[in-house]
Short mmCIF file of C-alpha atoms in Angstrom, two decimals:
data_model
loop_
_atom_site.label_atom_id
_atom_site.label_comp_id
_atom_site.label_asym_id
_atom_site.label_seq_id
_atom_site.Cartn_x
_atom_site.Cartn_y
_atom_site.Cartn_z
CA GLN A 78 7.31 -10.69 -13.53
CA VAL A 79 4.36 -10.40 -11.02
CA GLN A 80 3.08 -6.93 -10.74
CA LEU A 81 0.21 -5.67 -8.64
CA VAL A 82 -0.95 -2.10 -8.96
CA GLU A 83 -3.57 -0.51 -6.67
CA SER A 84 -5.64 2.45 -7.46
CA GLY A 85 -8.76 4.33 -6.39
CA GLY A 86 -7.63 5.66 -3.08
CA GLY A 87 -8.02 9.18 -1.84
CA VAL A 88 -9.70 11.45 0.72
CA VAL A 89 -13.21 10.60 1.83
CA GLN A 90 -15.52 11.96 4.50
CA PRO A 91 -16.66 9.72 7.36
CA GLY A 92 -19.45 7.60 6.39
CA GLY A 93 -18.36 7.78 2.76
CA SER A 94 -17.43 5.02 0.32
CA LEU A 95 -14.47 4.00 -1.76
CA ARG A 96 -13.71 1.20 -4.29
CA LEU A 97 -10.10 0.27 -4.54
CA SER A 98 -8.71 -1.66 -7.52
CA CYS A 99 -5.85 -4.02 -7.79
CA ALA A 100 -4.65 -4.59 -11.36
CA ALA A 101 -2.42 -7.67 -11.76
CA SER A 102 -0.04 -8.77 -14.54
CA GLY A 103 2.80 -11.22 -15.07
CA PHE A 104 0.94 -14.34 -14.05
CA ASN A 105 -2.21 -16.32 -14.63
CA PHE A 106 -4.59 -14.15 -12.67
CA ARG A 107 -7.48 -16.62 -12.68
CA TYR A 108 -5.61 -19.30 -10.74
CA TYR A 109 -4.73 -17.23 -7.66
CA GLY A 110 -6.49 -15.97 -4.61
CA LEU A 111 -5.68 -12.40 -3.53
CA HIS A 112 -5.57 -10.48 -0.27
CA TRP A 113 -5.90 -6.88 0.84
CA VAL A 114 -3.72 -5.81 3.83
CA ARG A 115 -3.55 -2.33 5.32
CA GLN A 116 -1.24 -0.20 7.41
CA ALA A 117 -2.32 2.76 9.36
CA PRO A 118 0.22 5.62 9.45
CA GLY A 119 3.27 4.65 11.58
CA LYS A 120 1.53 1.32 12.51
CA GLY A 121 1.80 -2.33 11.80
CA LEU A 122 0.23 -4.53 9.14
CA GLU A 123 -3.44 -5.61 9.33
CA TRP A 124 -4.97 -8.29 7.09
CA VAL A 125 -8.24 -6.98 5.59
CA ALA A 126 -9.81 -9.36 3.18
CA PHE A 127 -9.27 -12.41 0.80
CA ILE A 128 -10.95 -13.71 -2.24
CA SER A 129 -10.33 -16.98 -3.76
CA TYR A 130 -9.52 -17.55 -7.45
CA ASP A 131 -13.01 -18.53 -8.17
CA GLU A 132 -14.79 -15.98 -5.89
CA ARG A 133 -16.32 -18.90 -3.85
CA SER A 134 -14.45 -18.06 -0.79
CA LYS A 135 -14.42 -14.45 0.71
CA TYR A 136 -13.07 -13.55 4.04
CA TYR A 137 -12.99 -10.31 6.04
CA THR A 138 -11.39 -8.80 9.09
CA ASP A 139 -13.90 -8.53 11.97
CA SER A 140 -12.94 -4.86 12.36
CA MET A 141 -14.46 -3.98 8.94
CA LYS A 142 -16.95 -6.89 8.59
CA GLY A 143 -20.32 -5.67 7.19
CA ARG A 144 -18.62 -2.67 5.50
CA LEU A 145 -16.48 -4.49 2.99
CA THR A 146 -17.17 -6.38 -0.27
CA VAL A 147 -14.19 -7.96 -2.17
CA SER A 148 -14.69 -8.98 -5.71
CA ARG A 149 -12.75 -9.75 -8.90
CA ASP A 150 -13.06 -9.72 -12.66
CA ASN A 151 -10.79 -12.34 -14.09
CA SER A 152 -11.45 -11.09 -17.70
CA LYS A 153 -9.73 -7.73 -16.58
CA ASN A 154 -7.21 -9.30 -14.21
CA THR A 155 -8.51 -6.93 -11.41
CA MET A 156 -9.53 -7.31 -7.97
CA TYR A 157 -11.69 -4.79 -6.11
CA LEU A 158 -12.42 -3.75 -2.48
CA GLN A 159 -15.71 -1.85 -1.90
CA MET A 160 -15.40 -0.01 1.45
CA ASP A 161 -18.56 1.55 2.89
CA SER A 162 -19.38 3.60 5.99
CA LEU A 163 -15.73 4.54 6.30
CA LYS A 164 -14.42 5.72 9.67
CA ALA A 165 -11.36 7.71 10.65
CA ASP A 166 -9.76 4.50 11.94
CA ASP A 167 -9.83 3.23 8.30
CA THR A 168 -7.18 5.73 7.29
CA ALA A 169 -4.36 3.56 6.12
CA LEU A 170 -2.16 2.55 3.12
CA TYR A 171 -3.95 -0.39 1.45
CA PHE A 172 -1.92 -3.10 -0.28
CA CYS A 173 -2.99 -6.02 -2.43
CA ALA A 174 -0.90 -9.11 -2.21
CA ARG A 175 -0.68 -12.56 -3.69
CA ARG A 176 0.64 -15.88 -2.37
CA GLY A 177 3.35 -18.02 -3.92
CA GLU A 178 2.99 -21.76 -3.58
CA ILE A 179 1.74 -21.76 0.10
CA PHE A 180 -1.68 -20.52 0.97
CA GLY A 181 -1.54 -17.58 3.55
CA LEU A 182 1.97 -16.45 2.53
CA LEU A 183 2.14 -13.11 0.91
CA ASN A 184 4.95 -13.45 -1.65
CA TYR A 185 4.04 -10.50 -3.91
CA TRP A 186 2.77 -7.04 -2.96
CA GLY A 187 1.64 -3.88 -4.63
CA GLN A 188 3.06 -0.61 -3.62
CA GLY A 189 -0.04 0.45 -1.74
CA ILE A 190 -2.65 3.11 -2.14
CA PRO A 191 -3.51 5.66 0.55
CA VAL A 192 -6.94 6.10 1.91
CA THR A 193 -7.70 9.01 4.19
CA VAL A 194 -10.90 9.34 6.10
CA SER A 195 -11.42 12.88 7.23
CA SER A 196 -13.92 15.64 7.30
CA GLU B 155 -7.68 -15.20 16.44
CA ILE B 156 -4.07 -16.03 16.96
CA VAL B 157 -2.18 -12.99 18.48
CA MET B 158 1.37 -12.50 17.45
CA THR B 159 3.77 -10.49 19.73
CA GLN B 160 7.24 -9.23 18.71
CA SER B 161 10.06 -8.03 20.92
CA PRO B 162 11.87 -5.76 21.21
CA ALA B 163 9.89 -3.03 19.63
CA THR B 164 13.05 -1.31 18.78
CA LEU B 165 16.61 -2.78 18.33
CA SER B 166 19.51 -0.42 18.24
CA ALA B 167 22.62 -2.01 16.76
CA SER B 168 25.77 -1.13 14.74
CA PRO B 169 26.59 -2.45 11.24
CA GLY B 170 28.39 -5.71 11.57
CA GLU B 171 26.63 -6.71 14.65
CA ARG B 172 24.31 -9.65 15.19
CA ALA B 173 20.58 -8.83 15.58
CA THR B 174 18.17 -11.31 17.14
CA LEU B 175 14.40 -10.53 16.89
CA SER B 176 11.71 -12.54 18.64
CA CYS B 177 8.14 -13.40 17.83
CA ARG B 178 5.66 -15.35 19.99
CA ALA B 179 2.25 -16.76 19.07
CA SER B 180 -0.64 -16.98 21.47
CA GLN B 181 -1.14 -20.71 20.46
CA SER B 182 0.77 -23.02 18.35
CA VAL B 183 1.27 -22.18 14.68
CA SER B 184 3.50 -25.21 13.96
CA ASP B 185 6.24 -23.90 11.61
CA ASN B 186 3.66 -21.74 9.52
CA LEU B 187 5.42 -18.59 10.36
CA ALA B 188 6.80 -15.96 7.89
CA TRP B 189 9.05 -12.96 8.46
CA TYR B 190 8.79 -9.71 6.29
CA GLN B 191 11.09 -6.73 6.04
CA GLN B 192 9.69 -3.38 5.25
CA LYS B 193 11.74 -0.15 4.40
CA PRO B 194 10.13 3.37 4.51
CA GLY B 195 7.92 4.01 1.63
CA GLN B 196 8.09 0.48 0.37
CA ALA B 197 5.80 -2.67 0.51
CA PRO B 198 6.75 -5.50 2.82
CA ARG B 199 9.19 -8.04 1.36
CA LEU B 200 8.96 -11.81 2.23
CA LEU B 201 12.22 -12.89 3.92
CA ILE B 202 11.51 -16.26 5.58
CA TYR B 203 8.63 -18.77 5.45
CA GLY B 204 8.11 -22.12 7.06
CA ALA B 205 9.88 -20.61 10.07
CA SER B 206 13.33 -21.18 8.66
CA THR B 207 13.33 -21.27 4.80
CA ARG B 208 14.68 -18.22 3.11
CA ALA B 209 12.59 -16.82 0.16
CA THR B 210 14.22 -16.49 -3.26
CA GLY B 211 17.05 -14.05 -3.28
CA ILE B 212 17.32 -13.40 0.48
CA PRO B 213 20.91 -13.41 1.64
CA ALA B 214 22.21 -16.11 3.87
CA ARG B 215 22.84 -13.75 6.81
CA PHE B 216 19.06 -13.96 7.48
CA SER B 217 18.11 -17.01 9.28
CA GLY B 218 14.89 -18.07 11.06
CA SER B 219 14.23 -20.72 13.76
CA GLY B 220 11.55 -21.95 16.07
CA SER B 221 8.29 -23.76 16.04
CA GLY B 222 5.02 -23.99 17.92
CA THR B 223 4.86 -20.66 19.74
CA GLU B 224 8.39 -19.23 19.81
CA PHE B 225 10.31 -17.89 16.79
CA THR B 226 13.48 -16.05 16.18
CA LEU B 227 14.81 -14.10 13.22
CA THR B 228 18.58 -13.56 13.28
CA ILE B 229 20.72 -11.39 11.09
CA SER B 230 24.23 -12.49 11.49
CA SER B 231 26.02 -9.35 10.54
CA LEU B 232 23.95 -6.18 9.97
CA GLN B 233 24.48 -4.47 6.69
CA SER B 234 23.44 -0.86 6.02
CA GLU B 235 20.48 -2.11 4.00
CA ASP B 236 19.05 -4.24 6.83
CA PHE B 237 17.95 -1.30 8.86
CA ALA B 238 14.22 -1.58 8.57
CA VAL B 239 11.15 -2.85 10.27
CA TYR B 240 10.44 -6.59 10.48
CA PHE B 241 7.22 -8.22 10.93
CA CYS B 242 6.26 -11.87 11.68
CA GLN B 243 3.06 -13.38 10.43
CA GLN B 244 1.32 -16.68 11.11
CA TYR B 245 -0.55 -18.55 8.39
CA ASN B 246 -1.31 -21.71 10.21
CA HIS B 247 -4.79 -20.80 11.07
CA TRP B 248 -6.70 -18.23 9.02
CA PRO B 249 -8.70 -16.19 8.52
CA PRO B 250 -7.55 -13.96 9.78
CA LEU B 251 -3.94 -13.84 8.89
CA THR B 252 -2.16 -12.09 11.78
CA PHE B 253 0.96 -10.09 12.12
CA GLY B 254 3.16 -9.11 14.91
CA GLY B 255 3.45 -5.48 15.86
CA GLY B 256 6.90 -5.12 14.28
CA THR B 257 10.48 -4.66 15.51
CA LYS B 258 12.38 -1.62 14.10
CA VAL B 259 16.05 -2.20 13.59
CA GLU B 260 17.77 1.04 13.90
CA ILE B 261 21.45 2.21 13.61
CA LYS B 262 23.03 2.57 16.98
#
């Protein structure tokens, strides 16, 4: 079955950087675009980024634009999110997610990885 | 960016009661509207897509309706496992994908 496992989160100081990973299994990774979605403590869901199956399309939320780089390694079935110049407002649980048959739907989710930006 | 607005923020109901949750889009999203359920400590789970189609394995007590800018999620008879937070999401025009702020369904 489809499995998505995030890693790389933790505590970082304001202005610091983190690289999140999303390891996928149970499907043909190279055929699917993937998303990052985050959820601040006690808050709602915020879409963060998308990368197409072939890396030709990459999209980012305006709130983090210029500070994010999404990438993937199809040979390792893994997607990455490089986050730079982190702010306290970036503190959240970060999920990776995959569509089903419809672009924009988020049928499959990882369990999320916490990122805390604090001095 | 399409803004999604959910109401009420919190809905208090008893098991067995009917629950009606609303979602409004700032502009038409056609029927490209999904509903997700999220329980504490868990990832969201897709319930409804295409405004009214249940995802695989979702019980028939969950139903969705609407099109354009006004949508409704109805839980016909609340079960104990249905007390959770529900989010709507539009996928008609993205990026960005946008979510509503959520409705918490709590036990009365």
